[in-house]
mmCIF file of C-alpha atoms and ligand atoms in Angstrom:
data_model
loop_
_atom_site.group_PDB
_atom_site.id
_atom_site.type_symbol
_atom_site.label_atom_id
_atom_site.label_comp_id
_atom_site.label_asym_id
_atom_site.label_seq_id
_atom_site.Cartn_x
_atom_site.Cartn_y
_atom_site.Cartn_z
ATOM 1 C CA MET A 238 83.516 36.074 -53.590
ATOM 2 C CA GLY A 239 86.257 38.340 -52.276
ATOM 3 C CA THR A 240 89.669 38.090 -50.692
ATOM 4 C CA PHE A 241 89.959 39.858 -47.373
ATOM 5 C CA ALA A 242 92.626 40.255 -44.727
ATOM 6 C CA MET A 243 92.191 41.150 -41.134
ATOM 7 C CA THR A 244 94.009 41.434 -37.810
ATOM 8 C CA GLY A 245 92.726 40.150 -34.474
ATOM 9 C CA GLY A 246 90.631 37.324 -35.804
ATOM 10 C CA ALA A 247 91.461 34.878 -33.068
ATOM 11 C CA SER A 248 89.134 36.270 -30.400
ATOM 12 C CA GLY A 249 86.050 38.352 -29.550
ATOM 13 C CA ILE A 250 84.859 40.836 -32.199
ATOM 14 C CA GLY A 251 87.535 39.703 -34.641
ATOM 15 C CA ALA A 252 86.491 36.050 -34.382
ATOM 16 C CA ALA A 253 82.892 37.045 -35.146
ATOM 17 C CA ILE A 254 84.032 39.095 -38.151
ATOM 18 C CA LYS A 255 86.066 36.158 -39.343
ATOM 19 C CA GLN A 256 83.162 33.724 -39.040
ATOM 20 C CA THR A 257 80.785 36.087 -40.789
ATOM 21 C CA LEU A 258 83.114 36.567 -43.777
ATOM 22 C CA LEU A 259 83.888 32.856 -44.030
ATOM 23 C CA ASP A 260 80.120 32.068 -43.845
ATOM 24 C CA ASP A 261 79.602 34.475 -46.726
ATOM 25 C CA GLY A 262 82.086 32.422 -48.744
ATOM 26 C CA HIS A 263 84.997 34.856 -48.830
ATOM 27 C CA GLN A 264 88.647 33.956 -48.692
ATOM 28 C CA LEU A 265 90.116 35.406 -45.490
ATOM 29 C CA ILE A 266 93.681 35.879 -44.292
ATOM 30 C CA VAL A 267 93.839 36.299 -40.517
ATOM 31 C CA VAL A 268 96.751 37.912 -38.700
ATOM 32 C CA ASP A 269 96.982 37.492 -34.968
ATOM 33 C CA ILE A 270 99.597 37.053 -32.282
ATOM 34 C CA THR A 271 99.006 33.313 -32.271
ATOM 35 C CA GLY A 272 96.615 30.713 -33.744
ATOM 36 C CA ALA A 273 96.109 32.603 -37.057
ATOM 37 C CA ASP A 274 96.970 32.087 -40.709
ATOM 38 C CA ILE A 275 99.802 34.554 -40.088
ATOM 39 C CA ASP A 276 101.182 34.771 -36.555
ATOM 40 C CA ALA A 277 102.734 38.208 -35.910
ATOM 41 C CA ASP A 278 103.138 40.475 -32.925
ATOM 42 C CA LEU A 279 101.781 43.771 -34.063
ATOM 43 C CA SER A 280 103.224 45.685 -31.094
ATOM 44 C CA GLY A 281 106.552 46.244 -32.801
ATOM 45 C CA PRO A 282 107.744 47.331 -36.234
ATOM 46 C CA GLU A 283 109.318 43.982 -37.086
ATOM 47 C CA GLY A 284 106.083 42.007 -36.357
ATOM 48 C CA ARG A 285 104.095 44.560 -38.320
ATOM 49 C CA GLN A 286 106.441 44.297 -41.307
ATOM 50 C CA SER A 287 106.400 40.487 -41.216
ATOM 51 C CA ALA A 288 102.607 40.581 -41.189
ATOM 52 C CA ILE A 289 102.583 42.912 -44.202
ATOM 53 C CA THR A 290 105.092 40.734 -46.079
ATOM 54 C CA ALA A 291 103.066 37.557 -45.365
ATOM 55 C CA VAL A 292 99.663 39.070 -46.387
ATOM 56 C CA ARG A 293 101.281 40.380 -49.570
ATOM 57 C CA ALA A 294 102.599 36.860 -50.396
ATOM 58 C CA ALA A 295 99.148 35.329 -49.662
ATOM 59 C CA ALA A 296 97.156 37.832 -51.808
ATOM 60 C CA PRO A 297 99.437 38.925 -54.700
ATOM 61 C CA GLU A 298 96.398 39.722 -56.874
ATOM 62 C CA GLY A 299 94.979 42.219 -54.368
ATOM 63 C CA LEU A 300 92.541 42.587 -51.528
ATOM 64 C CA ASP A 301 88.858 43.365 -51.565
ATOM 65 C CA GLY A 302 89.046 44.502 -47.987
ATOM 66 C CA PHE A 303 91.025 44.816 -44.818
ATOM 67 C CA ILE A 304 89.831 44.981 -41.256
ATOM 68 C CA ALA A 305 92.113 46.349 -38.559
ATOM 69 C CA CYS A 306 90.645 44.733 -35.392
ATOM 70 C CA ALA A 307 93.590 43.653 -33.203
ATOM 71 C CA GLY A 308 93.738 45.665 -29.976
ATOM 72 C CA VAL A 309 94.433 45.552 -26.278
ATOM 73 C CA GLY A 310 92.277 47.006 -23.539
ATOM 74 C CA SER A 311 92.618 49.807 -21.035
ATOM 75 C CA HIS A 312 93.467 47.366 -18.244
ATOM 76 C CA VAL A 313 96.837 46.501 -19.733
ATOM 77 C CA PRO A 314 99.554 47.971 -17.431
ATOM 78 C CA ASN A 315 102.051 48.412 -20.279
ATOM 79 C CA LEU A 316 100.818 51.787 -21.639
ATOM 80 C CA PRO A 317 103.086 51.889 -24.725
ATOM 81 C CA LEU A 318 101.753 48.447 -25.680
ATOM 82 C CA ILE A 319 98.217 49.915 -25.902
ATOM 83 C CA ALA A 320 99.454 52.696 -28.222
ATOM 84 C CA ASN A 321 101.625 50.351 -30.303
ATOM 85 C CA VAL A 322 99.021 47.657 -30.984
ATOM 86 C CA ASN A 323 95.897 49.798 -31.197
ATOM 87 C CA TYR A 324 97.325 52.634 -33.313
ATOM 88 C CA PHE A 325 100.532 51.562 -35.094
ATOM 89 C CA GLY A 326 99.279 47.969 -35.485
ATOM 90 C CA ALA A 327 96.324 49.333 -37.354
ATOM 91 C CA VAL A 328 97.616 52.195 -39.511
ATOM 92 C CA GLU A 329 100.933 50.655 -40.513
ATOM 93 C CA LEU A 330 99.133 47.587 -41.870
ATOM 94 C CA VAL A 331 96.669 49.662 -43.868
ATOM 95 C CA GLU A 332 99.579 51.654 -45.299
ATOM 96 C CA GLY A 333 101.503 48.494 -46.091
ATOM 97 C CA LEU A 334 98.578 46.931 -47.940
ATOM 98 C CA ARG A 335 97.368 50.106 -49.728
ATOM 99 C CA ASP A 336 98.488 49.102 -53.193
ATOM 100 C CA LEU A 337 96.919 45.638 -52.809
ATOM 101 C CA LEU A 338 93.607 47.284 -51.847
ATOM 102 C CA ALA A 339 93.840 49.664 -54.734
ATOM 103 C CA LEU A 340 94.124 46.752 -57.187
ATOM 104 C CA LYS A 341 90.565 45.663 -56.307
ATOM 105 C CA ASN A 342 88.920 48.915 -55.243
ATOM 106 C CA GLY A 343 88.956 47.496 -51.696
ATOM 107 C CA ALA A 344 87.356 48.673 -48.496
ATOM 108 C CA VAL A 345 88.992 49.243 -45.170
ATOM 109 C CA VAL A 346 87.258 49.062 -41.774
ATOM 110 C CA MET A 347 89.202 50.230 -38.742
ATOM 111 C CA ILE A 348 87.798 48.952 -35.444
ATOM 112 C CA SER A 349 87.812 52.105 -33.273
ATOM 113 C CA SER A 350 85.683 52.533 -30.178
ATOM 114 C CA ASN A 351 82.874 54.752 -28.868
ATOM 115 C CA SER A 352 85.468 55.833 -26.281
ATOM 116 C CA ALA A 353 87.418 57.631 -29.057
ATOM 117 C CA PRO A 354 85.622 60.960 -28.540
ATOM 118 C CA MET A 355 86.396 60.723 -24.794
ATOM 119 C CA ALA A 356 90.163 61.074 -25.253
ATOM 120 C CA THR A 357 91.560 63.798 -23.051
ATOM 121 C CA SER A 358 95.224 64.204 -24.102
ATOM 122 C CA ALA A 359 95.610 66.154 -27.319
ATOM 123 C CA GLU A 360 99.357 65.930 -26.844
ATOM 124 C CA TYR A 361 99.290 62.171 -26.898
ATOM 125 C CA VAL A 362 96.847 61.884 -29.880
ATOM 126 C CA ASP A 363 98.928 64.413 -31.815
ATOM 127 C CA ALA A 364 102.124 62.486 -31.049
ATOM 128 C CA LEU A 365 100.574 59.290 -32.452
ATOM 129 C CA LEU A 366 99.348 61.047 -35.625
ATOM 130 C CA ALA A 367 102.742 62.654 -36.132
ATOM 131 C CA ASN A 368 104.567 59.413 -35.301
ATOM 132 C CA ASP A 369 106.692 61.464 -32.865
ATOM 133 C CA GLU A 370 108.329 58.903 -30.508
ATOM 134 C CA ALA A 371 109.828 61.484 -28.145
ATOM 135 C CA ALA A 372 106.549 63.367 -27.714
ATOM 136 C CA LEU A 373 104.721 60.051 -27.334
ATOM 137 C CA SER A 374 106.888 58.821 -24.461
ATOM 138 C CA THR A 375 106.653 62.206 -22.721
ATOM 139 C CA ALA A 376 102.825 62.224 -22.987
ATOM 140 C CA LEU A 377 102.528 58.646 -21.711
ATOM 141 C CA GLU A 378 104.433 59.539 -18.509
ATOM 142 C CA SER A 379 101.411 61.334 -17.057
ATOM 143 C CA MET A 380 98.608 59.083 -18.385
ATOM 144 C CA GLU A 381 96.660 56.016 -17.249
ATOM 145 C CA GLY A 382 95.157 53.093 -19.163
ATOM 146 C CA GLN A 383 91.750 54.475 -20.045
ATOM 147 C CA THR A 384 93.010 57.678 -21.578
ATOM 148 C CA VAL A 385 95.762 55.863 -23.493
ATOM 149 C CA TYR A 386 93.168 53.435 -24.843
ATOM 150 C CA SER A 387 90.613 56.150 -25.828
ATOM 151 C CA GLY A 388 93.374 58.301 -27.337
ATOM 152 C CA SER A 389 94.644 55.376 -29.402
ATOM 153 C CA LYS A 390 91.151 54.939 -30.800
ATOM 154 C CA GLN A 391 90.711 58.667 -31.467
ATOM 155 C CA ALA A 392 94.034 58.699 -33.319
ATOM 156 C CA VAL A 393 93.006 55.629 -35.403
ATOM 157 C CA THR A 394 89.752 57.363 -36.373
ATOM 158 C CA ARG A 395 91.332 60.693 -37.178
ATOM 159 C CA TRP A 396 94.058 58.953 -39.207
ATOM 160 C CA MET A 397 91.262 57.251 -41.150
ATOM 161 C CA ARG A 398 89.499 60.572 -41.815
ATOM 162 C CA ARG A 399 92.674 62.474 -42.635
ATOM 163 C CA ASN A 400 93.553 59.841 -45.268
ATOM 164 C CA THR A 401 90.017 59.217 -46.593
ATOM 165 C CA ALA A 402 90.342 61.474 -49.630
ATOM 166 C CA ALA A 403 93.796 60.231 -50.684
ATOM 167 C CA TYR A 404 92.720 56.598 -50.412
ATOM 168 C CA ALA A 405 89.437 57.296 -52.210
ATOM 169 C CA ALA A 406 91.571 58.681 -55.065
ATOM 170 C CA ASP A 407 93.073 55.197 -55.261
ATOM 171 C CA GLY A 408 89.562 53.691 -55.300
ATOM 172 C CA ILE A 409 89.729 52.570 -51.635
ATOM 173 C CA ARG A 410 86.848 53.326 -49.212
ATOM 174 C CA MET A 411 87.906 53.704 -45.584
ATOM 175 C CA ASN A 412 85.470 53.756 -42.661
ATOM 176 C CA ALA A 413 85.558 52.996 -38.939
ATOM 177 C CA VAL A 414 83.290 51.114 -36.603
ATOM 178 C CA GLY A 415 83.019 52.420 -33.073
ATOM 179 C CA PRO A 416 81.836 49.580 -30.888
ATOM 180 C CA GLY A 417 80.269 50.335 -27.526
ATOM 181 C CA TYR A 418 80.734 47.981 -24.628
ATOM 182 C CA THR A 419 80.829 44.469 -26.143
ATOM 183 C CA GLU A 420 81.046 41.198 -24.287
ATOM 184 C CA THR A 421 84.379 39.688 -25.252
ATOM 185 C CA PRO A 422 87.434 38.226 -23.471
ATOM 186 C CA MET A 423 88.832 41.799 -23.412
ATOM 187 C CA THR A 424 85.910 43.261 -21.523
ATOM 188 C CA ALA A 425 85.710 40.242 -19.260
ATOM 189 C CA ALA A 426 89.270 41.013 -18.182
ATOM 190 C CA VAL A 427 88.474 44.693 -17.563
ATOM 191 C CA ALA A 428 85.256 43.811 -15.643
ATOM 192 C CA GLU A 429 87.232 41.485 -13.370
ATOM 193 C CA ASP A 430 89.771 44.224 -12.584
ATOM 194 C CA PRO A 431 89.126 45.469 -8.996
ATOM 195 C CA ASN A 432 89.956 49.018 -10.138
ATOM 196 C CA TYR A 433 87.504 49.085 -13.025
ATOM 197 C CA GLY A 434 84.807 46.454 -12.299
ATOM 198 C CA ASP A 435 82.168 48.603 -10.540
ATOM 199 C CA ALA A 436 82.532 51.486 -12.975
ATOM 200 C CA ILE A 437 82.165 49.082 -15.912
ATOM 201 C CA ARG A 438 78.957 47.586 -14.518
ATOM 202 C CA GLN A 439 77.428 51.074 -14.094
ATOM 203 C CA PHE A 440 78.572 52.020 -17.606
ATOM 204 C CA VAL A 441 76.863 48.943 -19.111
ATOM 205 C CA ALA A 442 73.658 49.607 -17.159
ATOM 206 C CA SER A 443 73.516 53.082 -18.772
ATOM 207 C CA ILE A 444 73.450 51.847 -22.372
ATOM 208 C CA PRO A 445 70.151 53.208 -23.825
ATOM 209 C CA MET A 446 69.200 49.928 -25.537
ATOM 210 C CA GLY A 447 69.525 48.137 -22.216
ATOM 211 C CA ARG A 448 72.191 45.589 -23.044
ATOM 212 C CA ALA A 449 75.875 45.189 -23.847
ATOM 213 C CA GLY A 450 76.833 44.648 -27.485
ATOM 214 C CA SER A 451 77.718 41.250 -28.888
ATOM 215 C CA PRO A 452 80.575 40.440 -31.281
ATOM 216 C CA ALA A 453 77.929 39.463 -33.846
ATOM 217 C CA ASP A 454 76.459 43.019 -33.626
ATOM 218 C CA MET A 455 79.824 44.416 -34.612
ATOM 219 C CA ALA A 456 80.434 41.795 -37.336
ATOM 220 C CA LYS A 457 77.153 42.675 -39.103
ATOM 221 C CA ALA A 458 78.143 46.366 -39.234
ATOM 222 C CA VAL A 459 81.574 45.455 -40.608
ATOM 223 C CA ARG A 460 80.078 43.137 -43.222
ATOM 224 C CA PHE A 461 77.823 46.020 -44.319
ATOM 225 C CA LEU A 462 80.629 48.549 -44.576
ATOM 226 C CA LEU A 463 82.747 46.083 -46.601
ATOM 227 C CA SER A 464 79.844 45.299 -48.960
ATOM 228 C CA ASP A 465 78.685 46.965 -52.186
ATOM 229 C CA ASP A 466 75.604 48.120 -50.267
ATOM 230 C CA ALA A 467 77.938 50.672 -48.635
ATOM 231 C CA ASN A 468 79.639 51.746 -51.886
ATOM 232 C CA PHE A 469 79.191 55.501 -51.272
ATOM 233 C CA ILE A 470 79.969 55.429 -47.544
ATOM 234 C CA CYS A 471 83.542 56.728 -47.156
ATOM 235 C CA GLY A 472 85.214 58.341 -44.130
ATOM 236 C CA ALA A 473 82.433 57.491 -41.737
ATOM 237 C CA MET A 474 82.674 56.546 -38.091
ATOM 238 C CA LEU A 475 79.765 54.220 -37.461
ATOM 239 C CA PHE A 476 78.927 53.917 -33.730
ATOM 240 C CA VAL A 477 77.543 50.491 -32.943
ATOM 241 C CA ASP A 478 76.816 51.086 -29.289
ATOM 242 C CA GLY A 479 73.102 50.825 -28.439
ATOM 243 C CA GLY A 480 72.775 54.621 -28.455
ATOM 244 C CA HIS A 481 75.496 55.273 -25.918
ATOM 245 C CA ASP A 482 77.455 57.938 -27.869
ATOM 246 C CA ALA A 483 74.233 59.832 -28.761
ATOM 247 C CA MET A 484 73.259 59.760 -25.075
ATOM 248 C CA LEU A 485 76.658 60.957 -23.886
ATOM 249 C CA ARG A 486 77.333 63.532 -26.606
ATOM 250 C CA PRO A 487 74.011 64.454 -28.130
ATOM 251 C CA ASP A 488 75.181 67.711 -29.747
ATOM 252 C CA GLN A 489 78.502 66.577 -31.152
ATOM 253 C CA PHE A 490 78.734 64.813 -34.432
HETATM 254 P P1 NAD B 31 89.826 40.494 -27.680
HETATM 255 O O1 NAD B 31 90.913 40.547 -26.622
HETATM 256 O O2 NAD B 31 88.779 39.376 -27.579
HETATM 257 O O3 NAD B 31 90.519 40.349 -29.124
HETATM 258 C C1 NAD B 31 91.657 41.184 -29.451
HETATM 259 C C2 NAD B 31 92.430 40.411 -30.458
HETATM 260 O O4 NAD B 31 93.617 41.234 -30.762
HETATM 261 C C3 NAD B 31 92.944 39.062 -29.982
HETATM 262 O O5 NAD B 31 92.708 38.059 -30.978
HETATM 263 C C4 NAD B 31 94.378 39.306 -29.703
HETATM 264 O O6 NAD B 31 95.196 38.102 -29.809
HETATM 265 C C5 NAD B 31 94.743 40.359 -30.771
HETATM 266 N N1 NAD B 31 95.968 41.060 -30.384
HETATM 267 C C6 NAD B 31 96.189 41.676 -29.213
HETATM 268 N N2 NAD B 31 97.492 42.091 -29.121
HETATM 269 C C7 NAD B 31 98.076 41.729 -30.306
HETATM 270 C C8 NAD B 31 99.378 41.848 -30.822
HETATM 271 N N3 NAD B 31 100.406 42.370 -30.148
HETATM 272 N N4 NAD B 31 99.628 41.365 -32.091
HETATM 273 C C9 NAD B 31 98.621 40.732 -32.748
HETATM 274 N N5 NAD B 31 97.408 40.582 -32.336
HETATM 275 C C10 NAD B 31 97.108 41.030 -31.088
HETATM 276 O O7 NAD B 31 89.160 41.907 -27.749
HETATM 277 P P2 NAD B 31 87.848 42.446 -28.412
HETATM 278 O O8 NAD B 31 87.019 43.012 -27.375
HETATM 279 O O9 NAD B 31 87.295 41.502 -29.435
HETATM 280 O O10 NAD B 31 88.468 43.688 -29.237
HETATM 281 C C11 NAD B 31 88.593 43.737 -30.635
HETATM 282 C C12 NAD B 31 88.768 45.169 -31.077
HETATM 283 O O11 NAD B 31 87.562 45.891 -30.745
HETATM 284 C C13 NAD B 31 89.907 45.865 -30.347
HETATM 285 O O12 NAD B 31 90.534 46.755 -31.271
HETATM 286 C C14 NAD B 31 89.197 46.695 -29.279
HETATM 287 O O13 NAD B 31 89.931 47.795 -28.879
HETATM 288 C C15 NAD B 31 87.909 47.044 -30.032
HETATM 289 N N6 NAD B 31 86.804 47.407 -29.144
HETATM 290 C C16 NAD B 31 86.284 46.499 -28.229
HETATM 291 C C17 NAD B 31 85.253 46.897 -27.430
HETATM 292 C C18 NAD B 31 84.624 45.931 -26.434
HETATM 293 O O14 NAD B 31 83.743 46.386 -25.599
HETATM 294 N N7 NAD B 31 84.946 44.647 -26.409
HETATM 295 C C19 NAD B 31 84.704 48.212 -27.472
HETATM 296 C C20 NAD B 31 85.291 49.094 -28.366
HETATM 297 C C21 NAD B 31 86.311 48.693 -29.191
#
């Protein structure tokens, strides 16, 4: 059995991933803002560093895998928070655990989103990828929650793909899962928002497979990508969205 670490295991998709890995008999170290093995606020550099330090102390012999799942939704009014948790809270932890993952030829799964291809601000995504704080705050001035959210997920996915070869050279497989609309506390909050509720219901009704995703749907895909059955899958973005991305963007892949 393996030793895995993850962020965002306290709720929703992350809680399902946590349960799946524990049911499989793995040892799991969960980072979340509260109620986890390691409580840390991933929205700032100090919380991210304390999480990295604590995971390193808990798994000195290395990690078989890491799942970056913590995130906040598009309904959050604090736009920098969306960028900080969803992008920096994912990539900085992977970078900080890279040598531990290399020790065990580990696998990384970034939880992206099927909204990632819908990002509209190249300036914002480029600022994230370049870690350019000035350009980031300028870009955020003219944005709203949905584009900040989708851009954070596009940046996570592009960061994963840009770094796939270098990590593979260390024996680490990196992939992303792009969930479609999934019923969790996050989407319940967005669906209740008077500005977004109607649009969300129409969006769910248009999913080709006729239903929203469940956290368990996502956890099964993550389990597969972490497993030896996926041992030649590297740098992939796996949409787990009931056919929504294919319906919306049939000619782009
Ligand atoms: P959720 O709100 O149920 O869970 C998010 C988790 O992230 C929570 O445990 C929360 O405490 C943690 N988190 C948030 N801010 C944090 C911070 N500052 N520091 C540490 N932890 C923090 O949401 P979910 O729907 O399960 O989302 C999980 C992931 O899946 C997110 O990255 C989300 O963007 C992504 N996603 C969700 C959907 C969906 O439809 N639910 C679709 C696509 C992608």
